[in-house]
Amino acid sequence: MRFLFLGDMVGKSGRTAVWERLPGLISDLKLDFVVVNGENAAGGFGITEDIFQETINAGADVVTTGNHVWDQKEAVTFAGRHDQFLRPANYPAGTPGRGSNLFFARNGARVLVANVMGRVFMHPELDDPFTTGEAILASCPLGEQADAIIFDFHAEATSEKQCFGHFVDGRASLVVGTHTHVPTADCQILNGGTGYMSDAGMCGDYDSSLGMDKEEPLNRFISKMPKGRFEAASGPATICGVGVEISDRTGLAEKIAPLRLGPRLAETIPSFWS
């Protein structure tokens, strides 16, 4: 199975780039399944129902989120209406929406996608992500109810992300970190066969501070005094993510490589798809 994960869409620049490029990527690379993190898509803070729907219309099979999931108040209402919209699974019981769900890929495979948020340096501090991950795997094991299992692990600390990857190694197809908006260089297949990357990076303007116009963040570092609000950078976006070949037989990763398309970072498409 050919799987693509795209990191956090940031603002209009990021979401527009994804909407414009994703249909061609699905067609040209013959992708079976696509997950996009959308938690920063609305001006850098949260996501609206219209943005979610446009992302699905562009070809995403699932939209995941993270700590900014409720920044747009309407998300509380629409989260429960859309099976393809995920918020972190380790929110307390009774939180609107769902944290994981089983989907069908274009090739007919059953794909479990789970959105989990870390706790180190994160707010709000949610339930234990390791206990949550264990419960998700127990309810829908790889090779039984699911042909592939994907985790979006939304977290700040790379140590927590790496430990979660090792925790589910051999029991999940892929663990991709999101949240820090900077693509890491540690794309790999772990010893048990789980694909792993600490952070997919963002889909946004990299002439920025994490997708925000750089002047206000720079001012706050220097002066310690806010002069205005953070605004999403509006320059040309670079799309960042990771591509994975998942075995139809085992559900584990066979190949993994970063994907980057845009003006600021060196462009790369996984060579096994070229």
mmCIF file of C-alpha atoms in Angstrom:
data_model
loop_
_atom_site.group_PDB
_atom_site.id
_atom_site.type_symbol
_atom_site.label_atom_id
_atom_site.label_comp_id
_atom_site.label_asym_id
_atom_site.label_seq_id
_atom_site.Cartn_x
_atom_site.Cartn_y
_atom_site.Cartn_z
ATOM 1 C CA MET A 1 0.000 0.000 0.000
ATOM 2 C CA ARG A 2 1.248 3.473 -0.885
ATOM 3 C CA PHE A 3 0.663 5.856 1.998
ATOM 4 C CA LEU A 4 1.323 9.602 2.292
ATOM 5 C CA PHE A 5 1.257 11.680 5.461
ATOM 6 C CA LEU A 6 1.414 15.498 5.235
ATOM 7 C CA GLY A 7 2.382 17.619 8.242
ATOM 8 C CA ASP A 8 0.510 20.507 9.821
ATOM 9 C CA MET A 9 -1.120 22.841 7.295
ATOM 10 C CA VAL A 10 -0.449 26.401 8.470
ATOM 11 C CA GLY A 11 -2.696 29.223 7.316
ATOM 12 C CA LYS A 12 -4.060 30.006 3.882
ATOM 13 C CA SER A 13 -0.692 29.528 2.191
ATOM 14 C CA GLY A 14 -0.268 26.013 3.560
ATOM 15 C CA ARG A 15 -3.782 24.754 3.027
ATOM 16 C CA THR A 16 -3.981 26.187 -0.492
ATOM 17 C CA ALA A 17 -0.719 24.489 -1.453
ATOM 18 C CA VAL A 18 -2.050 21.153 -0.199
ATOM 19 C CA TRP A 19 -5.368 21.570 -2.013
ATOM 20 C CA GLU A 20 -3.592 22.436 -5.251
ATOM 21 C CA ARG A 21 -0.924 19.718 -5.170
ATOM 22 C CA LEU A 22 -2.600 16.771 -3.472
ATOM 23 C CA PRO A 23 -4.887 15.625 -6.345
ATOM 24 C CA GLY A 24 -1.891 15.426 -8.688
ATOM 25 C CA LEU A 25 0.200 13.585 -6.105
ATOM 26 C CA ILE A 26 -2.538 10.997 -5.591
ATOM 27 C CA SER A 27 -2.805 10.446 -9.327
ATOM 28 C CA ASP A 28 0.883 10.574 -10.259
ATOM 29 C CA LEU A 29 2.148 8.510 -7.304
ATOM 30 C CA LYS A 30 -0.834 6.133 -7.274
ATOM 31 C CA LEU A 31 -1.434 6.728 -3.582
ATOM 32 C CA ASP A 32 -3.785 4.411 -1.733
ATOM 33 C CA PHE A 33 -4.279 6.504 1.396
ATOM 34 C CA VAL A 34 -3.508 10.058 2.577
ATOM 35 C CA VAL A 35 -3.565 11.652 6.030
ATOM 36 C CA VAL A 36 -3.152 15.414 6.528
ATOM 37 C CA ASN A 37 -2.747 17.216 9.845
ATOM 38 C CA GLY A 38 -5.003 20.284 9.732
ATOM 39 C CA GLU A 39 -4.841 21.787 13.207
ATOM 40 C CA ASN A 40 -3.212 25.094 12.134
ATOM 41 C CA ALA A 41 -5.095 25.544 8.865
ATOM 42 C CA ALA A 42 -7.354 28.444 9.919
ATOM 43 C CA GLY A 43 -5.009 31.423 10.184
ATOM 44 C CA GLY A 44 -2.527 29.249 12.068
ATOM 45 C CA PHE A 45 -4.927 28.396 14.866
ATOM 46 C CA GLY A 46 -7.390 25.518 14.559
ATOM 47 C CA ILE A 47 -9.531 24.424 11.642
ATOM 48 C CA THR A 48 -13.016 25.269 10.349
ATOM 49 C CA GLU A 49 -15.534 22.855 8.903
ATOM 50 C CA ASP A 50 -15.158 24.402 5.450
ATOM 51 C CA ILE A 51 -11.368 23.952 5.534
ATOM 52 C CA PHE A 52 -11.774 20.367 6.711
ATOM 53 C CA GLN A 53 -14.189 19.636 3.877
ATOM 54 C CA GLU A 54 -11.960 21.258 1.243
ATOM 55 C CA THR A 55 -9.052 19.102 2.447
ATOM 56 C CA ILE A 56 -11.173 15.967 2.100
ATOM 57 C CA ASN A 57 -12.350 17.147 -1.329
ATOM 58 C CA ALA A 58 -8.700 17.526 -2.385
ATOM 59 C CA GLY A 59 -8.136 13.826 -1.669
ATOM 60 C CA ALA A 60 -7.226 13.472 1.990
ATOM 61 C CA ASP A 61 -8.776 10.386 3.555
ATOM 62 C CA VAL A 62 -8.345 11.644 7.131
ATOM 63 C CA VAL A 63 -7.607 15.000 8.780
ATOM 64 C CA THR A 64 -5.844 14.826 12.147
ATOM 65 C CA THR A 65 -5.294 17.616 14.676
ATOM 66 C CA GLY A 66 -3.565 18.311 18.002
ATOM 67 C CA ASN A 67 -3.461 20.900 20.771
ATOM 68 C CA HIS A 68 -5.076 23.610 18.590
ATOM 69 C CA VAL A 69 -8.060 21.440 17.661
ATOM 70 C CA TRP A 70 -10.596 23.610 19.529
ATOM 71 C CA ASP A 71 -9.134 27.044 18.661
ATOM 72 C CA GLN A 72 -12.010 27.591 16.225
ATOM 73 C CA LYS A 73 -15.143 27.248 18.347
ATOM 74 C CA GLU A 74 -17.124 25.607 15.549
ATOM 75 C CA ALA A 75 -14.837 22.551 15.786
ATOM 76 C CA VAL A 76 -16.590 21.523 18.994
ATOM 77 C CA THR A 77 -19.805 21.276 16.980
ATOM 78 C CA PHE A 78 -18.624 19.682 13.756
ATOM 79 C CA ALA A 79 -16.129 17.215 15.281
ATOM 80 C CA GLY A 80 -18.863 14.696 15.954
ATOM 81 C CA ARG A 81 -20.369 14.972 12.480
ATOM 82 C CA HIS A 82 -17.376 13.782 10.468
ATOM 83 C CA ASP A 83 -15.813 10.337 10.807
ATOM 84 C CA GLN A 84 -12.759 11.539 8.837
ATOM 85 C CA PHE A 85 -11.971 14.247 11.395
ATOM 86 C CA LEU A 86 -9.822 13.149 14.341
ATOM 87 C CA ARG A 87 -8.880 14.929 17.551
ATOM 88 C CA PRO A 88 -6.345 13.483 20.022
ATOM 89 C CA ALA A 89 -7.642 10.182 21.371
ATOM 90 C CA ASN A 90 -6.366 10.827 24.885
ATOM 91 C CA TYR A 91 -8.797 13.653 25.599
ATOM 92 C CA PRO A 92 -11.099 12.702 28.505
ATOM 93 C CA ALA A 93 -14.141 10.542 27.882
ATOM 94 C CA GLY A 94 -17.058 12.594 26.623
ATOM 95 C CA THR A 95 -14.953 14.993 24.520
ATOM 96 C CA PRO A 96 -16.650 15.686 21.160
ATOM 97 C CA GLY A 97 -15.447 13.740 18.133
ATOM 98 C CA ARG A 98 -13.236 10.690 17.979
ATOM 99 C CA GLY A 99 -9.538 9.980 18.318
ATOM 100 C CA SER A 100 -9.260 6.964 16.036
ATOM 101 C CA ASN A 101 -11.255 5.279 13.331
ATOM 102 C CA LEU A 102 -11.070 2.484 10.760
ATOM 103 C CA PHE A 103 -11.130 3.473 7.098
ATOM 104 C CA PHE A 104 -10.885 1.770 3.716
ATOM 105 C CA ALA A 105 -7.989 2.638 1.401
ATOM 106 C CA ARG A 106 -8.341 2.929 -2.358
ATOM 107 C CA ASN A 107 -6.936 -0.597 -2.695
ATOM 108 C CA GLY A 108 -9.531 -1.972 -0.263
ATOM 109 C CA ALA A 109 -7.194 -2.270 2.738
ATOM 110 C CA ARG A 110 -8.535 -1.565 6.213
ATOM 111 C CA VAL A 111 -6.569 1.349 7.717
ATOM 112 C CA LEU A 112 -6.777 2.324 11.367
ATOM 113 C CA VAL A 113 -5.727 5.941 11.927
ATOM 114 C CA ALA A 114 -5.171 7.223 15.458
ATOM 115 C CA ASN A 115 -4.380 10.737 16.673
ATOM 116 C CA VAL A 116 -2.553 10.835 20.027
ATOM 117 C CA MET A 117 -1.041 13.825 21.835
ATOM 118 C CA GLY A 118 2.081 13.793 23.983
ATOM 119 C CA ARG A 119 2.303 15.322 27.450
ATOM 120 C CA VAL A 120 5.869 16.670 27.763
ATOM 121 C CA PHE A 121 5.831 20.500 27.414
ATOM 122 C CA MET A 122 2.286 20.278 26.014
ATOM 123 C CA HIS A 123 -0.914 22.040 27.051
ATOM 124 C CA PRO A 124 -3.478 20.838 27.871
ATOM 125 C CA GLU A 125 -1.945 17.801 29.557
ATOM 126 C CA LEU A 126 -4.093 14.895 28.430
ATOM 127 C CA ASP A 127 -4.374 11.269 29.537
ATOM 128 C CA ASP A 128 -1.332 9.004 29.233
ATOM 129 C CA PRO A 129 -0.597 8.586 25.495
ATOM 130 C CA PHE A 130 1.022 5.189 26.024
ATOM 131 C CA THR A 131 -2.013 3.774 27.804
ATOM 132 C CA THR A 132 -4.218 5.295 25.110
ATOM 133 C CA GLY A 133 -2.085 3.811 22.336
ATOM 134 C CA GLU A 134 -2.186 0.392 23.970
ATOM 135 C CA ALA A 135 -5.980 0.488 24.194
ATOM 136 C CA ILE A 136 -6.280 1.490 20.521
ATOM 137 C CA LEU A 137 -4.023 -1.363 19.418
ATOM 138 C CA ALA A 138 -5.859 -3.870 21.610
ATOM 139 C CA SER A 139 -9.218 -2.877 20.136
ATOM 140 C CA CYS A 140 -8.105 -3.235 16.515
ATOM 141 C CA PRO A 141 -4.906 -5.315 16.171
ATOM 142 C CA LEU A 142 -2.716 -5.195 13.091
ATOM 143 C CA GLY A 143 -3.255 -8.261 10.920
ATOM 144 C CA GLU A 144 -6.644 -8.964 12.447
ATOM 145 C CA GLN A 145 -9.136 -6.080 12.243
ATOM 146 C CA ALA A 146 -6.667 -3.731 10.508
ATOM 147 C CA ASP A 147 -4.376 -4.184 7.506
ATOM 148 C CA ALA A 148 -2.423 -1.028 8.417
ATOM 149 C CA ILE A 149 -2.241 1.183 11.512
ATOM 150 C CA ILE A 150 -1.116 4.822 11.420
ATOM 151 C CA PHE A 151 -0.408 7.028 14.440
ATOM 152 C CA ASP A 152 -0.155 10.817 14.283
ATOM 153 C CA PHE A 153 1.738 11.490 17.535
ATOM 154 C CA HIS A 154 1.326 15.215 18.174
ATOM 155 C CA ALA A 155 4.036 16.210 20.639
ATOM 156 C CA GLU A 156 6.856 18.612 21.449
ATOM 157 C CA ALA A 157 9.573 16.349 22.857
ATOM 158 C CA THR A 158 11.415 14.107 20.395
ATOM 159 C CA SER A 159 12.257 11.730 23.250
ATOM 160 C CA GLU A 160 8.558 11.144 23.914
ATOM 161 C CA LYS A 161 7.897 10.668 20.202
ATOM 162 C CA GLN A 162 10.755 8.185 19.837
ATOM 163 C CA CYS A 163 9.691 6.217 22.890
ATOM 164 C CA PHE A 164 6.136 5.978 21.585
ATOM 165 C CA GLY A 165 7.507 4.674 18.282
ATOM 166 C CA HIS A 166 9.470 1.972 20.085
ATOM 167 C CA PHE A 167 6.444 1.213 22.286
ATOM 168 C CA VAL A 168 4.266 0.291 19.288
ATOM 169 C CA ASP A 169 7.080 -1.077 17.104
ATOM 170 C CA GLY A 170 5.925 -4.170 15.266
ATOM 171 C CA ARG A 171 2.304 -3.462 16.127
ATOM 172 C CA ALA A 172 1.743 -0.377 13.943
ATOM 173 C CA SER A 173 2.631 0.438 10.360
ATOM 174 C CA LEU A 174 3.742 4.024 10.942
ATOM 175 C CA VAL A 175 4.266 6.592 13.686
ATOM 176 C CA VAL A 176 4.643 10.186 12.457
ATOM 177 C CA GLY A 177 5.309 13.093 14.777
ATOM 178 C CA THR A 178 3.630 16.461 14.270
ATOM 179 C CA HIS A 179 3.487 19.806 16.132
ATOM 180 C CA THR A 180 7.015 21.283 15.863
ATOM 181 C CA HIS A 181 6.589 22.290 12.187
ATOM 182 C CA VAL A 182 10.194 21.407 11.316
ATOM 183 C CA PRO A 183 10.907 18.230 9.307
ATOM 184 C CA THR A 184 13.373 15.908 10.993
ATOM 185 C CA ALA A 185 16.052 13.820 9.284
ATOM 186 C CA ASP A 186 15.348 10.553 11.122
ATOM 187 C CA CYS A 187 12.995 8.797 8.687
ATOM 188 C CA GLN A 188 13.545 5.097 9.411
ATOM 189 C CA ILE A 189 12.033 1.668 9.857
ATOM 190 C CA LEU A 190 12.344 0.516 13.450
ATOM 191 C CA ASN A 191 13.571 -2.965 14.386
ATOM 192 C CA GLY A 192 10.071 -4.437 14.516
ATOM 193 C CA GLY A 193 9.028 -3.002 11.176
ATOM 194 C CA THR A 194 7.212 0.199 12.132
ATOM 195 C CA GLY A 195 7.958 3.247 9.995
ATOM 196 C CA TYR A 196 8.940 6.285 12.037
ATOM 197 C CA MET A 197 9.695 10.015 11.688
ATOM 198 C CA SER A 198 9.953 12.412 14.645
ATOM 199 C CA ASP A 199 8.282 15.277 12.793
ATOM 200 C CA ALA A 200 6.801 15.487 9.323
ATOM 201 C CA GLY A 201 7.270 19.262 9.227
ATOM 202 C CA MET A 202 4.605 21.712 8.159
ATOM 203 C CA CYS A 203 2.844 22.603 4.956
ATOM 204 C CA GLY A 204 3.359 26.345 5.026
ATOM 205 C CA ASP A 205 5.651 29.296 4.359
ATOM 206 C CA TYR A 206 9.130 28.425 5.654
ATOM 207 C CA ASP A 207 10.237 32.081 5.442
ATOM 208 C CA SER A 208 8.667 32.414 8.878
ATOM 209 C CA SER A 209 8.782 31.291 12.480
ATOM 210 C CA LEU A 210 6.980 27.944 12.447
ATOM 211 C CA GLY A 211 4.596 29.261 9.816
ATOM 212 C CA MET A 212 3.904 32.560 11.589
ATOM 213 C CA ASP A 213 4.994 35.909 10.155
ATOM 214 C CA LYS A 214 8.468 36.222 11.692
ATOM 215 C CA GLU A 215 8.347 39.852 12.886
ATOM 216 C CA GLU A 216 6.149 39.380 15.965
ATOM 217 C CA PRO A 217 7.845 36.174 17.231
ATOM 218 C CA LEU A 218 11.232 37.855 16.729
ATOM 219 C CA ASN A 219 10.034 40.940 18.590
ATOM 220 C CA ARG A 220 8.890 38.862 21.552
ATOM 221 C CA PHE A 221 12.211 37.035 21.803
ATOM 222 C CA ILE A 222 14.094 40.338 21.789
ATOM 223 C CA SER A 223 11.843 42.707 23.735
ATOM 224 C CA LYS A 224 9.769 40.237 25.804
ATOM 225 C CA MET A 225 6.809 42.522 25.010
ATOM 226 C CA PRO A 226 4.016 41.759 22.538
ATOM 227 C CA LYS A 227 3.358 44.361 19.871
ATOM 228 C CA GLY A 228 0.594 42.511 18.090
ATOM 229 C CA ARG A 229 -0.978 39.138 17.328
ATOM 230 C CA PHE A 230 0.719 36.217 15.647
ATOM 231 C CA GLU A 231 -0.340 36.052 12.000
ATOM 232 C CA ALA A 232 0.223 33.175 9.588
ATOM 233 C CA ALA A 233 2.949 33.898 7.030
ATOM 234 C CA SER A 234 1.529 34.366 3.555
ATOM 235 C CA GLY A 235 4.459 33.575 1.258
ATOM 236 C CA PRO A 236 4.696 30.536 -1.039
ATOM 237 C CA ALA A 237 4.311 27.310 0.897
ATOM 238 C CA THR A 238 6.452 24.197 0.968
ATOM 239 C CA ILE A 239 4.605 20.908 1.444
ATOM 240 C CA CYS A 240 6.310 18.509 3.859
ATOM 241 C CA GLY A 241 5.462 14.956 4.797
ATOM 242 C CA VAL A 242 6.525 11.353 4.536
ATOM 243 C CA GLY A 243 5.811 8.547 2.090
ATOM 244 C CA VAL A 244 5.648 4.898 3.101
ATOM 245 C CA GLU A 245 5.293 1.584 1.324
ATOM 246 C CA ILE A 246 3.344 -0.747 3.602
ATOM 247 C CA SER A 247 3.387 -4.495 3.067
ATOM 248 C CA ASP A 248 0.057 -6.000 1.999
ATOM 249 C CA ARG A 249 1.111 -9.194 3.776
ATOM 250 C CA THR A 250 2.355 -7.956 7.183
ATOM 251 C CA GLY A 251 1.010 -4.415 7.425
ATOM 252 C CA LEU A 252 4.483 -3.200 8.346
ATOM 253 C CA ALA A 253 6.633 -0.611 6.606
ATOM 254 C CA GLU A 254 8.908 -1.766 3.804
ATOM 255 C CA LYS A 255 10.146 1.627 2.558
ATOM 256 C CA ILE A 256 10.017 5.146 3.990
ATOM 257 C CA ALA A 257 11.283 8.531 2.811
ATOM 258 C CA PRO A 258 10.457 12.240 3.244
ATOM 259 C CA LEU A 259 8.445 14.273 0.750
ATOM 260 C CA ARG A 260 9.134 17.994 0.322
ATOM 261 C CA LEU A 261 7.709 20.170 -2.468
ATOM 262 C CA GLY A 262 8.085 23.928 -2.616
ATOM 263 C CA PRO A 263 10.413 26.907 -2.870
ATOM 264 C CA ARG A 264 12.288 27.005 0.446
ATOM 265 C CA LEU A 265 13.560 23.480 1.220
ATOM 266 C CA ALA A 266 15.342 21.029 -1.054
ATOM 267 C CA GLU A 267 12.633 19.215 -2.983
ATOM 268 C CA THR A 268 12.411 15.468 -2.659
ATOM 269 C CA ILE A 269 9.899 12.778 -3.584
ATOM 270 C CA PRO A 270 10.441 9.237 -2.271
ATOM 271 C CA SER A 271 12.650 7.562 -4.890
ATOM 272 C CA PHE A 272 10.628 4.339 -4.749
ATOM 273 C CA TRP A 273 7.693 6.318 -6.226
ATOM 274 C CA SER A 274 9.590 8.144 -8.967
#
